[in-house]
Tab-separated table of C-alpha atoms in Angstrom:
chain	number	residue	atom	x	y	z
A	1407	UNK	CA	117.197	-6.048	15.905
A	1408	UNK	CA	116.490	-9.620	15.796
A	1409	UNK	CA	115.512	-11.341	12.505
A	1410	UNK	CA	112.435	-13.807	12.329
A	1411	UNK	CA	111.172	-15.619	9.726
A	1412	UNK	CA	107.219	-16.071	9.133
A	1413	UNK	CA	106.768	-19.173	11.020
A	1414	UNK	CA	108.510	-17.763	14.498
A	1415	UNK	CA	106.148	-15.856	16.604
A	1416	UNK	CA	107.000	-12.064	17.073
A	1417	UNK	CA	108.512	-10.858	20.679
A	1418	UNK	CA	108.962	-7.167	21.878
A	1419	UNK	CA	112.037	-5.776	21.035
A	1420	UNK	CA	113.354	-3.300	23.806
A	1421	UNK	CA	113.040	0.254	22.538
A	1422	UNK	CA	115.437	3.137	23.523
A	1423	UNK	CA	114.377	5.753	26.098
A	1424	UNK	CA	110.902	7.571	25.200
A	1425	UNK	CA	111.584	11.622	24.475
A	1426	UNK	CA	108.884	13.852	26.105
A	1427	UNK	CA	106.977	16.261	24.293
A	1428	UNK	CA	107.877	20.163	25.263
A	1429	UNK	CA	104.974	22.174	27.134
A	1430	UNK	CA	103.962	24.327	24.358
A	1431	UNK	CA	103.415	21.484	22.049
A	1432	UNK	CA	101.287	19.570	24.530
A	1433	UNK	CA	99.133	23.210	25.072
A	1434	UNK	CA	98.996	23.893	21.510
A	1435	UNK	CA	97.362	20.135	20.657
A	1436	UNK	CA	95.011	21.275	23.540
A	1437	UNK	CA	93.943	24.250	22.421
A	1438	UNK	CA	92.610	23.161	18.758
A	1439	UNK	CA	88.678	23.599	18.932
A	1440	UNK	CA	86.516	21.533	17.240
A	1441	UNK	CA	85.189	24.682	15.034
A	1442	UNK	CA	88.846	24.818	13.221
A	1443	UNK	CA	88.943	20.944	12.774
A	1444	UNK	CA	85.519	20.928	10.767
A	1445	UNK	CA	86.624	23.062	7.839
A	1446	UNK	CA	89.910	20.645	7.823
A	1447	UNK	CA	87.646	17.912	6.484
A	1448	UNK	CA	88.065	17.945	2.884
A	1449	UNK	CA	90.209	15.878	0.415
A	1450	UNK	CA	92.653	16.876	-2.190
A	1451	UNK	CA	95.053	15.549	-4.767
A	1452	UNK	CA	98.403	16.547	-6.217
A	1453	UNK	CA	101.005	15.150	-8.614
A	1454	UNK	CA	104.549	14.102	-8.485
A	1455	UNK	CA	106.987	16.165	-10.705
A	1456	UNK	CA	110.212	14.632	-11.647
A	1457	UNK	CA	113.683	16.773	-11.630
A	1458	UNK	CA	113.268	16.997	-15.624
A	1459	UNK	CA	109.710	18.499	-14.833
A	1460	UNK	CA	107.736	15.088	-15.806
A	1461	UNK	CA	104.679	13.519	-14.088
A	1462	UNK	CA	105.751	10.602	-12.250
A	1463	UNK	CA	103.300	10.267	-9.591
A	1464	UNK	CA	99.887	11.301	-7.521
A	1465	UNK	CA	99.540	12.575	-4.223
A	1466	UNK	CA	96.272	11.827	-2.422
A	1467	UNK	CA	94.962	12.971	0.962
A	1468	UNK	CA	91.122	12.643	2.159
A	1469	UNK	CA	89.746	13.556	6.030
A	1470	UNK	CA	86.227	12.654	6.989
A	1471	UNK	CA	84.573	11.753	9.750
A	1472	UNK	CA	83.338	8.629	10.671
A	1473	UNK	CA	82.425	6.134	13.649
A	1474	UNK	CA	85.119	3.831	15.228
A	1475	UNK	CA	84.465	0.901	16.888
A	1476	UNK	CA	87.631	-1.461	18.060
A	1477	UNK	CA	84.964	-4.076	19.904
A	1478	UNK	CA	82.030	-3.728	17.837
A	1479	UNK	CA	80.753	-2.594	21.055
A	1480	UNK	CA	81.783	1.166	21.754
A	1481	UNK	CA	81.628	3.522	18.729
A	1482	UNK	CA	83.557	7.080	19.264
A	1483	UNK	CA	83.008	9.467	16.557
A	1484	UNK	CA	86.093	10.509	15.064
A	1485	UNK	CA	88.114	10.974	12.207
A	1486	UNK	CA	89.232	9.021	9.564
A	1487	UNK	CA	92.333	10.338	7.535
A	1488	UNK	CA	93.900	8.627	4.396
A	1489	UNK	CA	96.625	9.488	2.399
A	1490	UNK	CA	98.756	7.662	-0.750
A	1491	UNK	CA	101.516	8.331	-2.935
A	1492	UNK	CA	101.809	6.420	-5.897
A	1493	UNK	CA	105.071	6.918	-8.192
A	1494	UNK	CA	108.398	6.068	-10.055
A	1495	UNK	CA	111.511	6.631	-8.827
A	1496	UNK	CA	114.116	6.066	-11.098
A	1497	UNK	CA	111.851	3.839	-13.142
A	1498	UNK	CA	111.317	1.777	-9.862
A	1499	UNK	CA	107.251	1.994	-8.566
A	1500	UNK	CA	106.977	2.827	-5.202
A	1501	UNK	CA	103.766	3.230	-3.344
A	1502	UNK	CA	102.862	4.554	0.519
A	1503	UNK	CA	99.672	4.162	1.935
A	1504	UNK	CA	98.502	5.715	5.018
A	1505	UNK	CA	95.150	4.902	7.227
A	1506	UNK	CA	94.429	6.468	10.313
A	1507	UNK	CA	91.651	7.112	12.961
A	1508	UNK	CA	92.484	9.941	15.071
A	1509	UNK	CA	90.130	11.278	17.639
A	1510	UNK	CA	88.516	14.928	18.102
A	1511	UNK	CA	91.780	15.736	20.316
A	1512	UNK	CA	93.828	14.797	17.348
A	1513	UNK	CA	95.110	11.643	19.011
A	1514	UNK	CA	95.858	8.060	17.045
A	1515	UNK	CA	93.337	4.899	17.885
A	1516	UNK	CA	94.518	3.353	14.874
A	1517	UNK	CA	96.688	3.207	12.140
A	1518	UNK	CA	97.864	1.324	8.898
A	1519	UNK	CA	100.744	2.385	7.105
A	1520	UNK	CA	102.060	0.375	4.002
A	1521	UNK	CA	105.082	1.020	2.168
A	1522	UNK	CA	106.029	-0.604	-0.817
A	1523	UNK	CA	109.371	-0.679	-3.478
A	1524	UNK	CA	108.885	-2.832	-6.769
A	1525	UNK	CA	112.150	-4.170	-7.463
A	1526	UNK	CA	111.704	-6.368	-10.266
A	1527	UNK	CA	113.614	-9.613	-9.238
A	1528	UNK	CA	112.975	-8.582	-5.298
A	1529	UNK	CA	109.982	-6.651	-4.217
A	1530	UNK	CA	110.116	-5.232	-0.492
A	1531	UNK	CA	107.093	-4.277	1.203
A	1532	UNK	CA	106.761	-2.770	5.007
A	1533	UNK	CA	103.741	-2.910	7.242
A	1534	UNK	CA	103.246	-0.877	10.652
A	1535	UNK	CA	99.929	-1.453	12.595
A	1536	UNK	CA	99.574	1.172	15.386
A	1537	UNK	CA	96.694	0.535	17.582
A	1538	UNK	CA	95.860	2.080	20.656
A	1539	UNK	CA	94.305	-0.258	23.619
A	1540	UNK	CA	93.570	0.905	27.053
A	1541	UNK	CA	96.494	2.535	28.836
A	1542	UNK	CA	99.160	1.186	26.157
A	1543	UNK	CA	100.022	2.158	22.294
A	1544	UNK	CA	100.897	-1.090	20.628
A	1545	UNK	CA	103.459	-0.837	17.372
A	1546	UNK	CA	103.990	-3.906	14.847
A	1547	UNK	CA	106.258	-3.824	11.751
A	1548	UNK	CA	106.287	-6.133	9.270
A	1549	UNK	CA	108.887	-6.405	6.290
A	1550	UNK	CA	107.604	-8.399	3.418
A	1551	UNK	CA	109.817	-9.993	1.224
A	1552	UNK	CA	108.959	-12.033	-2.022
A	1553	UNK	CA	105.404	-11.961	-0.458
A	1554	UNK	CA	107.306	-13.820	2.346
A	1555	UNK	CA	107.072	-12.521	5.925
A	1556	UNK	CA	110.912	-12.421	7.062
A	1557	UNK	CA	111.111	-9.562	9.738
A	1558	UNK	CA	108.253	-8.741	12.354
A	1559	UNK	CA	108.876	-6.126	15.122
A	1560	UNK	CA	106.467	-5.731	17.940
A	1561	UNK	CA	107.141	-2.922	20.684
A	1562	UNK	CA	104.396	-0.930	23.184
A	1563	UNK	CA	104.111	2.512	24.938
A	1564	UNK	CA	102.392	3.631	27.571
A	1565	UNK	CA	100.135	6.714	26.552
A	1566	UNK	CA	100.894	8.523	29.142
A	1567	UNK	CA	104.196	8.782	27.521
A	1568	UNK	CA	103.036	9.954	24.402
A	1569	UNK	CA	101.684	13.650	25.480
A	1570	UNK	CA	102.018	15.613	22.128
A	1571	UNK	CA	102.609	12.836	19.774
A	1572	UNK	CA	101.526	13.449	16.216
A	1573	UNK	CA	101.119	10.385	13.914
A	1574	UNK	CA	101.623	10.689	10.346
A	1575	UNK	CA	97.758	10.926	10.479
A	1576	UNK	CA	96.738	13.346	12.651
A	1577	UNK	CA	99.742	15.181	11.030
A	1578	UNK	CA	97.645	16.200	7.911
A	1579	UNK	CA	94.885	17.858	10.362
A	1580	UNK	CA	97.679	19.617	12.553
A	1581	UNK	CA	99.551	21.191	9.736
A	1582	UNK	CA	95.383	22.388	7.831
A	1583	UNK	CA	94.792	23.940	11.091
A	1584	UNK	CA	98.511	25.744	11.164
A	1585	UNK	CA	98.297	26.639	7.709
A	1586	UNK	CA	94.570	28.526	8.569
A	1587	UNK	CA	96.037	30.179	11.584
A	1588	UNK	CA	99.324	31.028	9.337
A	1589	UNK	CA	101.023	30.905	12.869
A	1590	UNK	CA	103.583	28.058	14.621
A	1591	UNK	CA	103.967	26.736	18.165
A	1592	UNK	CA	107.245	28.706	18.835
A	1593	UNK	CA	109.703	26.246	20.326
A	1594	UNK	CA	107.107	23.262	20.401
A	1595	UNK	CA	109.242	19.791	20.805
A	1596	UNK	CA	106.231	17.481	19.649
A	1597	UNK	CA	106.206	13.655	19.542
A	1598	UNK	CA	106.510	11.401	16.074
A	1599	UNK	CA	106.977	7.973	14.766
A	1600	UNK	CA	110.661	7.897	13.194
A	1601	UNK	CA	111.683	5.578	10.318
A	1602	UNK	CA	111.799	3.209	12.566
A	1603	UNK	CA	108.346	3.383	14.160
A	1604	UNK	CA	110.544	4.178	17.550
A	1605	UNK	CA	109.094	7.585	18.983
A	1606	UNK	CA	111.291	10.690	18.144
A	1607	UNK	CA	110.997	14.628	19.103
A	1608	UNK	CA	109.816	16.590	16.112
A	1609	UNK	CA	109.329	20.147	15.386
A	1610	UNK	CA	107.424	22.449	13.408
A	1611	UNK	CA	108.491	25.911	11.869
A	1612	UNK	CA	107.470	28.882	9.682
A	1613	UNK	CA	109.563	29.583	6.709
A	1614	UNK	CA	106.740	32.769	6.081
A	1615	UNK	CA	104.784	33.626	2.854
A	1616	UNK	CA	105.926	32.897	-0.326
A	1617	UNK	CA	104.592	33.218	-4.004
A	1618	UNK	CA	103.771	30.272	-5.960
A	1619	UNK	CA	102.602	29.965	-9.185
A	1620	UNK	CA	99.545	27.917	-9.783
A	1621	UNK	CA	98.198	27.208	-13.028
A	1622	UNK	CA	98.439	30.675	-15.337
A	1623	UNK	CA	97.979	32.439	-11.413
A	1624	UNK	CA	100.355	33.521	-8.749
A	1625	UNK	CA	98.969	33.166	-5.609
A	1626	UNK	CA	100.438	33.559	-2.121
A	1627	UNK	CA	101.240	30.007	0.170
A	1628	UNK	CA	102.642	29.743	3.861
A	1629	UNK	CA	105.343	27.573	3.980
A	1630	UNK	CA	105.821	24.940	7.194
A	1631	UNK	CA	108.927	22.765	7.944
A	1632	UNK	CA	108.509	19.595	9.266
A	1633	UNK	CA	111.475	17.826	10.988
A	1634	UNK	CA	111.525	14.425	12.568
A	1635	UNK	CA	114.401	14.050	14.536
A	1636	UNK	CA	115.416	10.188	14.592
A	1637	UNK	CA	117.799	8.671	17.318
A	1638	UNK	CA	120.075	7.066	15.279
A	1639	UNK	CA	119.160	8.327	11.296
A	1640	UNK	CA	119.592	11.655	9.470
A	1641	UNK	CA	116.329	13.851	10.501
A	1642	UNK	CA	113.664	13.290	7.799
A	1643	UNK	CA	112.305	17.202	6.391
A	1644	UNK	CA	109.282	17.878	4.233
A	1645	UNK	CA	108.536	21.090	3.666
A	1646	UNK	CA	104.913	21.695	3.023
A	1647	UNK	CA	103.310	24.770	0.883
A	1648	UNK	CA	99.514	25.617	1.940
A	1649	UNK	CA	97.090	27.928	0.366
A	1650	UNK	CA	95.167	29.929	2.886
A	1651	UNK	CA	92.287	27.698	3.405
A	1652	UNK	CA	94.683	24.690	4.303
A	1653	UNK	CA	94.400	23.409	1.120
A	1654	UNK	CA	97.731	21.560	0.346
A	1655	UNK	CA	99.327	23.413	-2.802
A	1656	UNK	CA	103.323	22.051	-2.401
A	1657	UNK	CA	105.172	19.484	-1.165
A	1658	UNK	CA	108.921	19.172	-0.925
A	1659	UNK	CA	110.605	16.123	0.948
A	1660	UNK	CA	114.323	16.985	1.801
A	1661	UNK	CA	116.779	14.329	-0.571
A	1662	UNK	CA	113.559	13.300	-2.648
A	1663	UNK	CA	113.839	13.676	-6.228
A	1664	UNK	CA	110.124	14.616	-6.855
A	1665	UNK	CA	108.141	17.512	-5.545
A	1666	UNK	CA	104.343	17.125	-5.264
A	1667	UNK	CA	102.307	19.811	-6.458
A	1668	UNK	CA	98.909	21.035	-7.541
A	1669	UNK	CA	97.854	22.030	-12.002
A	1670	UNK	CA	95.083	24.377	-10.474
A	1671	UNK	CA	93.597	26.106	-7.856
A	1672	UNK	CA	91.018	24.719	-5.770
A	1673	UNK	CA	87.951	26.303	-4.754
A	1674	UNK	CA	88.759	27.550	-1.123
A	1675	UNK	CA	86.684	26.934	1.871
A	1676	UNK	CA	84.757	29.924	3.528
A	1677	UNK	CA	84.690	30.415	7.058
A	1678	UNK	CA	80.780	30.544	7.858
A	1679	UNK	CA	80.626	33.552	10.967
A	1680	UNK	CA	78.137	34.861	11.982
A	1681	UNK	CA	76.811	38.396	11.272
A	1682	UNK	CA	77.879	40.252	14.198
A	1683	UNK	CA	74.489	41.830	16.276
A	1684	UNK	CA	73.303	45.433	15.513
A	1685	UNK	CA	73.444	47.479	17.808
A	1686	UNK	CA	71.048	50.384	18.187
A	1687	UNK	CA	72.107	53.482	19.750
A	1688	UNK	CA	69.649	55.148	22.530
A	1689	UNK	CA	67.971	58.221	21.455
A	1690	UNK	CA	66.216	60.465	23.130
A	1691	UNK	CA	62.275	60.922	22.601
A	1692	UNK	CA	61.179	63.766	22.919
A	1693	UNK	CA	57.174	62.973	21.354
A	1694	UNK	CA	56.206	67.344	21.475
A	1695	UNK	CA	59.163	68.041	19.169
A	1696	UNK	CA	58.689	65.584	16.881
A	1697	UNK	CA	56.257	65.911	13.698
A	1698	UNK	CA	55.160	62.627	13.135
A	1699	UNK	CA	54.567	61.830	16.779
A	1700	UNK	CA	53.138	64.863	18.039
A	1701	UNK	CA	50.769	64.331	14.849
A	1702	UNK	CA	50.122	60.768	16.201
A	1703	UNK	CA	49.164	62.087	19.389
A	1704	UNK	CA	46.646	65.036	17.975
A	1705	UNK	CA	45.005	62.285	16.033
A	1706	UNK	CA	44.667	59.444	18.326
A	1707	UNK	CA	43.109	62.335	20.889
A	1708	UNK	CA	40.736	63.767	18.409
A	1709	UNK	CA	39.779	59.875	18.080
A	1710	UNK	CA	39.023	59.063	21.818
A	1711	UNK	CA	37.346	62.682	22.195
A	1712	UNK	CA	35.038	61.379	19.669
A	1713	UNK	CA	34.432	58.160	20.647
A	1714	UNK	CA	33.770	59.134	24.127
A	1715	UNK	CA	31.139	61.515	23.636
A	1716	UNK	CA	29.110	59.577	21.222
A	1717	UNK	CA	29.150	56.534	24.209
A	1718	UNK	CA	27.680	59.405	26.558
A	1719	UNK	CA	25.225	60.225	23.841
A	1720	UNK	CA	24.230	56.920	23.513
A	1721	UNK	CA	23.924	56.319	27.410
A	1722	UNK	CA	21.741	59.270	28.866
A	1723	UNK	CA	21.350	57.486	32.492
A	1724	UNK	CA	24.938	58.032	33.056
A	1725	UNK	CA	24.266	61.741	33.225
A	1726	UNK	CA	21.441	61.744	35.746
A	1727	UNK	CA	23.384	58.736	37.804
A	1728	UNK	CA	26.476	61.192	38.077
A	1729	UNK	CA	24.804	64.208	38.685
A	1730	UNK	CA	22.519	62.050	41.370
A	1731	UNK	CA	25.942	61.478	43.118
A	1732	UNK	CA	27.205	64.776	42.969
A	1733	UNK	CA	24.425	66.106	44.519
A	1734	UNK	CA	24.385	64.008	47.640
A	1735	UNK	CA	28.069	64.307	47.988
A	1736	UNK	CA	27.705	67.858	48.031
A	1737	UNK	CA	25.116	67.685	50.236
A	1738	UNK	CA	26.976	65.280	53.009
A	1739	UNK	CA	30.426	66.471	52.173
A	1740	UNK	CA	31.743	63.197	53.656
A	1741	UNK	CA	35.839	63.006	54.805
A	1742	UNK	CA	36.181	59.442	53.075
A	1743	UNK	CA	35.083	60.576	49.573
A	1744	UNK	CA	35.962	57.162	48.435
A	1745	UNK	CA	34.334	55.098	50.965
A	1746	UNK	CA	31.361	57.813	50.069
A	1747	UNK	CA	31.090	56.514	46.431
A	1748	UNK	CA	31.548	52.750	47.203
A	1749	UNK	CA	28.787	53.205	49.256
A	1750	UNK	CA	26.865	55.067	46.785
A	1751	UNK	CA	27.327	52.873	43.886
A	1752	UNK	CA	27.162	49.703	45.511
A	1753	UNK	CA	23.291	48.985	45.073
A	1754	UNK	CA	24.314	48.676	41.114
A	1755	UNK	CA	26.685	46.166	41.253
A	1756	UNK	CA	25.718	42.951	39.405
A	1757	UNK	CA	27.385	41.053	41.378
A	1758	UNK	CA	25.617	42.167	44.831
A	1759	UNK	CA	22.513	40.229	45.406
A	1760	UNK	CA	19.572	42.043	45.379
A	1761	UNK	CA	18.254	44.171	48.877
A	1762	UNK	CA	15.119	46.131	49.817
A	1763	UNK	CA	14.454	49.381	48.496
A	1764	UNK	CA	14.213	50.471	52.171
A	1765	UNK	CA	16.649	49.719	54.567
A	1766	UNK	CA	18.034	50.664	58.226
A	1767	UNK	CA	19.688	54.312	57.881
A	1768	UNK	CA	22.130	52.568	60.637
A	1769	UNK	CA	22.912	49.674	59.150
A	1770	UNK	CA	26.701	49.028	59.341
A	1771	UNK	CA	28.623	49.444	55.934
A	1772	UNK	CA	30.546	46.540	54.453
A	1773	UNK	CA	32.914	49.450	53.155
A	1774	UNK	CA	33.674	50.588	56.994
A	1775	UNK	CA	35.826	49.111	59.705
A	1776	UNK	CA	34.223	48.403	62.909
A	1777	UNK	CA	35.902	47.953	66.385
């Protein structure tokens, strides 16, 4: 690569051939629902132990979500996802920072990555600014020496190049939603930033349950293995420890000295579902054979019975107007019996108007058809 100092302007650097991302990686990144995501959202912290078993470090990760707006125009709701390490190594400090957005389909808008080695006499510090923008991915790296800018690397990809690519970002939310599942993509070639920044294939796998010892308790973790495969470098491995919530509980980088890991358990997050719905068999009624019912029904009858006679009781005319009726119909023994009574009770309707007390035998009925 080229070297610049701070007062040349940066030009894209030609990058080698972009891998592809495997078909089961891409469907796997698809599949993540937005229910498993939300009880990813939670921060946690862990400490660096030294070979000799000392504290040399911290290990912080934090998801929330957020709004994102690149123009101050367009706000997407999204995730934001930091993460820092902050140790000794050898009596040198060393620091790594890590700020990403990363969208509900888990891929990068935006991200800030700072790493940093504290020489005494010569302090080295590297800068990569990711940032997505329309069609392209956009990659700067910046190496900071003496607070003096002396190497600046600027390379692009197109995004539709980068099906399955998992930042260091979204990384953190695609390993919490592994760990939950305690399952692996079998045979998934995903997408990653190398030490480089160039794209490389990575690759996830189980290495099962194991016991680990937390605190005065031993409590069961599922171990992942996480392998970026760099063109030209040795593969970079961390091997990650989770507790069954996704909580982060170990952390082993392959060639590191320290080992990140957590004094005490965490309180674990529940998964809220639902109650399933009862369901109520069908039974039979059969009201005659049973007690209570049929003792309903003898007491509900007894009820009307009575309430029925004392309305007849109260309302003599409705004896004489019925037995008036019966009479006559006795008497004419019509065919229509209904037609009969409409006739017959039609003079008391309210809402009839009022008619003479004599009228025309022949008439025609409003009750009959006539041709």
């Amino acid at each position: 690569m080229q070297k610049k100092t701070s007062d040349e302007v940066a030009k894209e650097v030609p990058i080698p051939k972009v891998p592809a991302a495997n078909k089961g990686a891409v469907e796997f990144l698809s599949l993540i629902e937005l229910k498993e995501i939300k009880y990813c959202i939670f921060g946690e912290s862990l400490v660096a132990i030294s070979e000799s078993g000392e504290t040399t470090g911290t290990f912080t990760i934090s998801v929330e979500e957020t709004s994102y707006s690149p123009d101050d125009w367009d706000e997407e709701d999204l995730y934001l996802v930091r993460a820092s390490s902050k140790g000794t190594i050898d009596g040198i400090p060393c620091t790594t920072s890590i700020t990403g957005y990363v969208t509900k389909k888990l891929e990068t808008v935006e991200q800030h990555k700072k790493e940093s080695v504290r020489f005494r006499e010569h302090p080295v510090e590297t800068r990569t600014h990711v940032v997505r923008r329309q069609d392209q991915l956009f990659v700067s790296k910046t190496v900071v020496e003496r607070d003096e800018e002396i190497h600046v690397d600027t390379f692009s990809y197109k995004r539709a190049q980068l099906h399955g690519l998992v930042s260091e970002s979204a990384n953190f939310l695609v390993m919490r939603v592994m760990a939950r599942r305690q399952a692996v993509p079998q045979d998934a070639i995903f997408l990653a930033f190398g030490i480089d920044q160039h794209i490389c294939p990575c690759t996830y796998s189980s290495l099962g349950i194991q016991k680990q010892k937390v605190g005065k308790e031993e409590v069961e973790v599922f171990v992942i293995e996480r392998v970026v495969h760099s063109m030209d470098e040795v593969p970079l491995c961390w091997q990650f420890y989770f507790l069954s919530d996704g909580h982060l509980s170990r952390r082993v980088q392959v060639g590191s000295p320290a080992t990140m890991v957590i004094l005490q358990m965490p309180i674990l997050i529940d998964t809220d579902e639902p109650d399933p719905r009862p369901v109520f068999e069908k039974i039979p009624l059969d009201w005659e054979e049973d007690v209570q019912l049929y003792s309903q029904f003898l007491d509900r009858k007894e009820e009307l019975q009575a309430s029925h006679a004392t309305y007849v009781r109260r309302h003599p005319e409705l004896r004489a107007l019925l037995a008036d009726f019966l009479q006559l119909l006795l008497l004419r023994k019509p065919d229509d019996v209904v037609t009969f009574a409409a006739e017959f009770f039609a003079p008391f309707s309210a809402e009839r108007p009022p008619c003479r007390s004599f009228r025309s035998s022949d008439k025609p009925s409003p009750f009959r058809n006539h041709v």
